[in-house]
CSV table of C-alpha atoms and ligand atoms in Angstrom, one decimal:
chain,number,residue,atom,x,y,z
A,1,UNK,CA,147.5,89.4,150.6
A,2,UNK,CA,145.4,92.6,151.1
A,3,UNK,CA,145.6,92.9,154.7
A,4,UNK,CA,147.6,91.5,157.1
A,5,UNK,CA,147.5,92.1,160.6
A,6,UNK,CA,150.4,90.2,162.4
A,7,UNK,CA,150.7,89.6,166.1
A,8,UNK,CA,148.5,92.5,167.2
A,9,UNK,CA,148.4,93.6,170.7
A,10,UNK,CA,145.7,96.5,172.0
A,11,UNK,CA,145.3,98.2,175.5
A,12,UNK,CA,142.9,100.4,176.8
A,13,UNK,CA,145.1,102.3,179.4
A,14,UNK,CA,146.9,99.1,181.0
A,15,UNK,CA,144.3,97.0,180.4
A,16,UNK,CA,145.3,94.9,177.5
A,17,UNK,CA,142.0,93.4,175.5
A,18,UNK,CA,143.6,92.0,172.3
A,19,UNK,CA,146.7,89.8,172.8
A,20,UNK,CA,148.8,88.9,170.1
A,21,UNK,CA,146.1,88.5,167.1
A,22,UNK,CA,146.8,87.9,163.7
A,23,UNK,CA,144.3,87.8,160.8
A,24,UNK,CA,144.7,88.0,156.8
A,25,UNK,CA,141.9,89.3,154.3
A,26,UNK,CA,143.2,88.7,150.5
A,27,UNK,CA,142.0,91.2,147.5
A,28,UNK,CA,138.5,90.3,146.7
A,29,UNK,CA,138.0,88.2,149.7
A,30,UNK,CA,134.8,88.2,151.9
A,31,UNK,CA,135.8,87.9,155.3
A,32,UNK,CA,133.9,87.5,158.4
A,33,UNK,CA,134.7,88.1,162.2
A,34,UNK,CA,132.5,86.2,164.7
A,35,UNK,CA,132.9,86.6,168.4
A,36,UNK,CA,130.7,87.2,171.4
A,37,UNK,CA,130.4,90.9,172.8
A,38,UNK,CA,133.8,92.1,174.4
A,39,UNK,CA,135.4,89.7,172.5
A,40,UNK,CA,138.0,92.4,170.9
A,41,UNK,CA,136.2,92.4,167.3
A,42,UNK,CA,135.7,96.2,167.1
A,43,UNK,CA,138.8,97.0,168.8
A,44,UNK,CA,140.7,95.2,165.8
A,45,UNK,CA,138.8,96.7,163.5
A,46,UNK,CA,139.8,100.1,165.2
A,47,UNK,CA,143.4,99.3,165.1
A,48,UNK,CA,143.5,98.6,161.4
A,49,UNK,CA,141.8,101.8,160.9
A,50,UNK,CA,144.4,103.3,162.9
A,51,UNK,CA,141.4,105.1,165.7
A,52,UNK,CA,143.1,103.1,168.4
A,53,UNK,CA,146.5,102.9,169.1
A,54,UNK,CA,148.4,99.3,168.6
A,55,UNK,CA,150.9,98.4,171.5
A,56,UNK,CA,152.4,96.2,169.6
A,57,UNK,CA,152.3,94.2,166.1
A,58,UNK,CA,152.3,95.2,162.8
A,59,UNK,CA,149.5,96.0,160.2
A,60,UNK,CA,150.0,95.7,156.5
A,61,UNK,CA,148.0,96.9,153.9
A,62,UNK,CA,148.5,96.0,149.9
A,63,UNK,CA,152.4,96.0,150.8
A,64,UNK,CA,152.4,99.2,152.7
A,65,UNK,CA,153.1,99.3,156.3
A,66,UNK,CA,149.8,100.8,158.1
A,67,UNK,CA,151.3,100.0,162.0
A,68,UNK,CA,151.6,103.5,162.4
A,69,UNK,CA,148.9,105.1,160.6
A,70,UNK,CA,146.6,107.6,161.1
A,71,UNK,CA,142.8,107.2,160.5
A,72,UNK,CA,143.3,109.5,157.4
A,73,UNK,CA,146.5,107.7,156.0
A,74,UNK,CA,144.4,104.5,156.3
A,75,UNK,CA,141.5,105.7,154.3
A,76,UNK,CA,143.9,107.1,151.9
A,77,UNK,CA,145.4,103.9,151.6
A,78,UNK,CA,142.3,102.4,150.9
A,79,UNK,CA,140.5,101.2,153.8
A,80,UNK,CA,136.8,102.6,155.0
A,81,UNK,CA,135.1,101.5,158.1
A,82,UNK,CA,131.5,101.7,158.8
A,83,UNK,CA,131.6,101.9,162.5
A,84,UNK,CA,129.2,100.1,164.8
A,85,UNK,CA,126.2,101.8,165.6
A,86,UNK,CA,127.0,104.6,163.1
A,87,UNK,CA,124.6,107.1,162.5
A,88,UNK,CA,124.8,109.2,159.1
A,89,UNK,CA,124.3,112.6,159.8
A,90,UNK,CA,120.7,113.3,160.4
A,91,UNK,CA,120.3,117.3,159.3
A,92,UNK,CA,122.3,116.6,156.2
A,93,UNK,CA,120.1,114.9,152.9
A,94,UNK,CA,120.9,111.9,151.8
A,95,UNK,CA,122.9,113.6,148.9
A,96,UNK,CA,125.0,115.5,151.0
A,97,UNK,CA,125.7,112.6,153.4
A,98,UNK,CA,127.2,110.5,150.1
A,99,UNK,CA,129.4,113.5,149.4
A,100,UNK,CA,130.7,113.7,152.9
A,101,UNK,CA,131.9,110.1,151.7
A,102,UNK,CA,133.8,111.3,148.7
A,103,UNK,CA,135.7,113.4,151.0
A,104,UNK,CA,138.0,110.9,151.6
A,105,UNK,CA,139.6,111.0,148.5
A,106,UNK,CA,138.8,114.7,147.0
A,107,UNK,CA,138.6,117.6,149.3
A,108,UNK,CA,135.9,119.6,147.6
A,109,UNK,CA,133.8,116.8,147.0
A,110,UNK,CA,133.2,114.8,143.8
A,111,UNK,CA,129.3,115.0,142.6
A,112,UNK,CA,130.6,112.7,139.4
A,113,UNK,CA,130.3,109.4,142.1
A,114,UNK,CA,126.9,109.9,143.0
A,115,UNK,CA,125.1,108.4,140.3
A,116,UNK,CA,127.0,105.1,140.1
A,117,UNK,CA,126.0,105.1,143.8
A,118,UNK,CA,122.5,105.5,143.2
A,119,UNK,CA,122.2,102.9,140.5
A,120,UNK,CA,123.9,100.4,143.2
A,121,UNK,CA,121.1,102.0,146.3
A,122,UNK,CA,118.2,102.7,144.0
A,123,UNK,CA,116.1,103.2,147.5
A,124,UNK,CA,118.7,106.0,148.0
A,125,UNK,CA,118.2,107.7,144.4
A,126,UNK,CA,114.2,108.0,145.1
A,127,UNK,CA,115.3,110.4,148.4
A,128,UNK,CA,118.3,112.1,147.5
A,129,UNK,CA,117.1,115.2,149.0
A,130,UNK,CA,115.4,114.1,151.9
A,131,UNK,CA,117.0,114.6,155.2
A,132,UNK,CA,118.5,111.5,156.8
A,133,UNK,CA,116.8,111.8,160.2
A,134,UNK,CA,113.1,111.2,157.5
A,135,UNK,CA,114.8,107.5,156.5
A,136,UNK,CA,113.8,104.6,158.3
A,137,UNK,CA,116.7,102.8,160.2
A,138,UNK,CA,117.3,100.4,157.8
A,139,UNK,CA,117.8,102.9,155.1
A,140,UNK,CA,120.2,104.9,157.4
A,141,UNK,CA,122.3,101.8,157.3
A,142,UNK,CA,122.2,101.3,153.7
A,143,UNK,CA,123.1,105.1,153.8
A,144,UNK,CA,125.9,104.8,156.1
A,145,UNK,CA,127.3,101.5,154.0
A,146,UNK,CA,126.6,103.9,150.7
A,147,UNK,CA,128.7,106.7,152.4
A,148,UNK,CA,131.6,104.2,152.4
A,149,UNK,CA,131.4,102.8,149.4
A,150,UNK,CA,131.3,105.9,147.5
A,151,UNK,CA,135.0,106.9,149.0
A,152,UNK,CA,135.9,103.7,146.8
A,153,UNK,CA,137.7,101.7,149.4
A,154,UNK,CA,140.0,98.3,148.7
A,155,UNK,CA,138.7,97.2,151.9
A,156,UNK,CA,135.4,97.8,153.1
A,157,UNK,CA,134.8,97.0,157.0
A,158,UNK,CA,131.4,96.7,157.9
A,159,UNK,CA,130.9,96.2,161.8
A,160,UNK,CA,128.0,95.0,163.2
A,161,UNK,CA,125.8,96.4,160.4
A,162,UNK,CA,122.7,94.4,161.3
A,163,UNK,CA,122.4,96.0,164.6
A,164,UNK,CA,119.0,96.4,165.9
A,165,UNK,CA,117.5,96.0,162.1
A,166,UNK,CA,114.7,93.8,160.8
A,167,UNK,CA,115.5,90.4,158.8
A,168,UNK,CA,114.7,91.8,155.6
A,169,UNK,CA,117.1,94.7,155.9
A,170,UNK,CA,119.7,92.6,157.3
A,171,UNK,CA,119.8,90.6,154.2
A,172,UNK,CA,119.6,93.5,151.9
A,173,UNK,CA,122.7,94.9,153.6
A,174,UNK,CA,124.7,91.6,153.5
A,175,UNK,CA,123.4,90.6,149.5
A,176,UNK,CA,124.8,94.6,148.9
A,177,UNK,CA,128.2,93.5,150.8
A,178,UNK,CA,128.4,89.9,148.7
A,179,UNK,CA,127.8,91.9,145.4
A,180,UNK,CA,130.5,94.9,146.0
A,181,UNK,CA,132.7,91.7,147.1
A,182,UNK,CA,131.6,89.9,143.6
A,183,UNK,CA,132.8,93.6,142.1
A,184,UNK,CA,136.1,93.1,143.3
A,185,UNK,CA,135.8,94.8,146.7
A,186,UNK,CA,136.9,92.9,149.9
A,187,UNK,CA,134.7,92.8,152.4
A,188,UNK,CA,135.5,92.5,156.4
A,189,UNK,CA,132.3,91.9,158.0
A,190,UNK,CA,131.9,92.2,162.2
A,191,UNK,CA,128.5,90.0,162.6
A,192,UNK,CA,127.1,88.2,165.6
A,193,UNK,CA,124.4,86.9,163.1
A,194,UNK,CA,126.4,83.9,162.5
A,195,UNK,CA,124.5,81.7,160.1
A,196,UNK,CA,123.7,84.6,158.0
A,197,UNK,CA,127.5,85.9,158.0
A,198,UNK,CA,128.7,82.5,157.4
A,199,UNK,CA,126.3,82.0,154.1
A,200,UNK,CA,127.7,85.2,152.6
A,201,UNK,CA,131.4,85.1,153.7
A,202,UNK,CA,134.4,83.1,152.0
A,203,UNK,CA,136.2,82.7,155.4
A,204,UNK,CA,136.0,83.5,158.9
A,205,UNK,CA,137.6,84.1,162.3
A,206,UNK,CA,136.2,83.4,165.7
A,207,UNK,CA,137.7,85.8,168.3
A,208,UNK,CA,137.5,85.0,171.8
A,209,UNK,CA,138.6,87.3,174.6
A,210,UNK,CA,141.2,89.3,172.2
A,211,UNK,CA,142.6,86.0,170.5
A,212,UNK,CA,141.4,84.0,167.3
A,213,UNK,CA,139.9,81.2,169.0
A,214,UNK,CA,139.2,79.5,165.4
A,215,UNK,CA,139.7,80.4,161.9
A,216,UNK,CA,138.4,78.3,158.7
A,217,UNK,CA,136.5,78.3,155.2
A,218,UNK,CA,133.4,79.9,156.2
A,219,UNK,CA,131.3,76.2,155.5
A,220,UNK,CA,133.5,74.6,157.8
A,221,UNK,CA,133.4,77.3,160.1
A,222,UNK,CA,130.1,76.5,160.6
A,223,UNK,CA,130.3,72.9,161.2
A,224,UNK,CA,131.2,70.9,164.6
A,225,UNK,CA,130.4,72.4,167.9
A,226,UNK,CA,132.8,75.1,168.2
A,227,UNK,CA,130.4,78.1,167.5
A,228,UNK,CA,127.5,76.3,169.1
A,229,UNK,CA,130.1,76.0,172.5
A,230,UNK,CA,131.3,79.7,172.0
A,231,UNK,CA,127.7,81.3,171.6
A,232,UNK,CA,125.7,79.0,173.3
A,233,UNK,CA,127.9,77.8,176.3
A,234,UNK,CA,126.9,81.2,178.1
A,235,UNK,CA,124.3,83.7,178.2
A,236,UNK,CA,124.8,85.4,174.8
A,237,UNK,CA,122.5,83.9,172.0
A,238,UNK,CA,122.7,85.6,168.7
A,239,UNK,CA,121.4,83.2,166.8
A,240,UNK,CA,118.9,84.4,163.6
A,241,UNK,CA,116.4,83.1,165.9
A,242,UNK,CA,117.1,85.2,168.9
A,243,UNK,CA,119.0,88.4,167.9
A,244,UNK,CA,117.3,91.7,167.3
B,1,ATP,N1,137.2,102.6,174.8
B,1,ATP,C1,137.1,101.8,175.8
B,1,ATP,N2,137.9,101.9,176.9
B,1,ATP,C2,138.2,101.0,177.7
B,1,ATP,N3,137.8,99.5,177.5
B,1,ATP,C3,137.4,99.4,176.3
B,1,ATP,C4,137.0,100.3,175.3
B,1,ATP,N4,136.1,99.9,174.2
B,1,ATP,C5,136.2,98.6,174.4
B,1,ATP,N5,136.6,98.1,175.6
B,1,ATP,C6,137.0,96.6,176.4
B,1,ATP,O1,137.5,95.6,175.4
B,1,ATP,C7,137.0,94.8,175.2
B,1,ATP,C8,136.7,94.5,173.6
B,1,ATP,O2,135.6,95.3,173.6
B,1,ATP,P1,135.2,95.3,171.7
B,1,ATP,O3,134.2,96.7,171.9
B,1,ATP,O4,136.1,95.3,171.0
B,1,ATP,O5,134.4,94.2,172.0
B,1,ATP,P2,133.5,93.6,170.2
B,1,ATP,O6,133.6,92.1,170.5
B,1,ATP,O7,133.4,94.7,169.4
B,1,ATP,O8,132.0,93.8,171.2
B,1,ATP,P3,130.8,93.8,170.7
B,1,ATP,O9,130.0,92.5,170.3
B,1,ATP,O10,129.8,93.8,172.1
B,1,ATP,O11,130.7,95.1,170.1
B,1,ATP,C9,135.9,94.5,176.2
B,1,ATP,O12,136.6,94.0,177.3
B,1,ATP,C10,135.7,96.2,176.4
B,1,ATP,O13,135.0,96.2,177.8
B,2,MG,MG1,132.1,95.7,168.9
């Protein structure tokens, strides 16, 4: 077991929004977290990364207890999170954005890490000296992912990387995540594009109002009417056809 979240409770002020949630990610596994807006997906990811305090519960990572860890300590332990709606540094070049990603491990930046990243992301290699603001939205999201990968995490958390992007770009990002996973990196993907996400993942969790409503192997989670009920029962309809 790589990540083991046990009985997590998280509150903003007095309002508890995560109520005793447990989830696991094994080494080398691709896990997707599904759930409607406000289900608590980002909050749980932030709690894992140490970005929000936990009211109760434990976060174990590779046998290390990160329940009270700071964001810096979680990065050093090997957890890197690409935040929802993350924007890269607009006025820095592609290369400088990547070097910032290496600070997680080496305070002065490590140029030796650049070439393997350019090999993996040719669309960045062609634009290494360009200012990030000149990239398309999709290229910026790829850069955000690459900025996470260059920090050599053991677990990469991607919080809705598809947000606002064209389907072809989303496919590229999910393909990249799958390839990283095949190379041994564990992936924890938060996503509302249910069909696409389940196609890439091994295992999935469905969050509802701060709890795990269902968990199963990805191919099983897509069957039956549970997802349909959760996603289509109300107003949100984040299917591939209707999502932006
Ligand atoms: N900084 C905050 N302060 C107070 N309440 C918050 C804060 N962030 C989130 N919440 C509340 O916590 C609950 C869970 O929000 P969260 O952002 O974790 O959901 P989510 O599943 O990531 O949603 P989305 O799909 O829209 O990103 C929601 O009710 C939200 O309004
Ligand atoms: Mg969110």
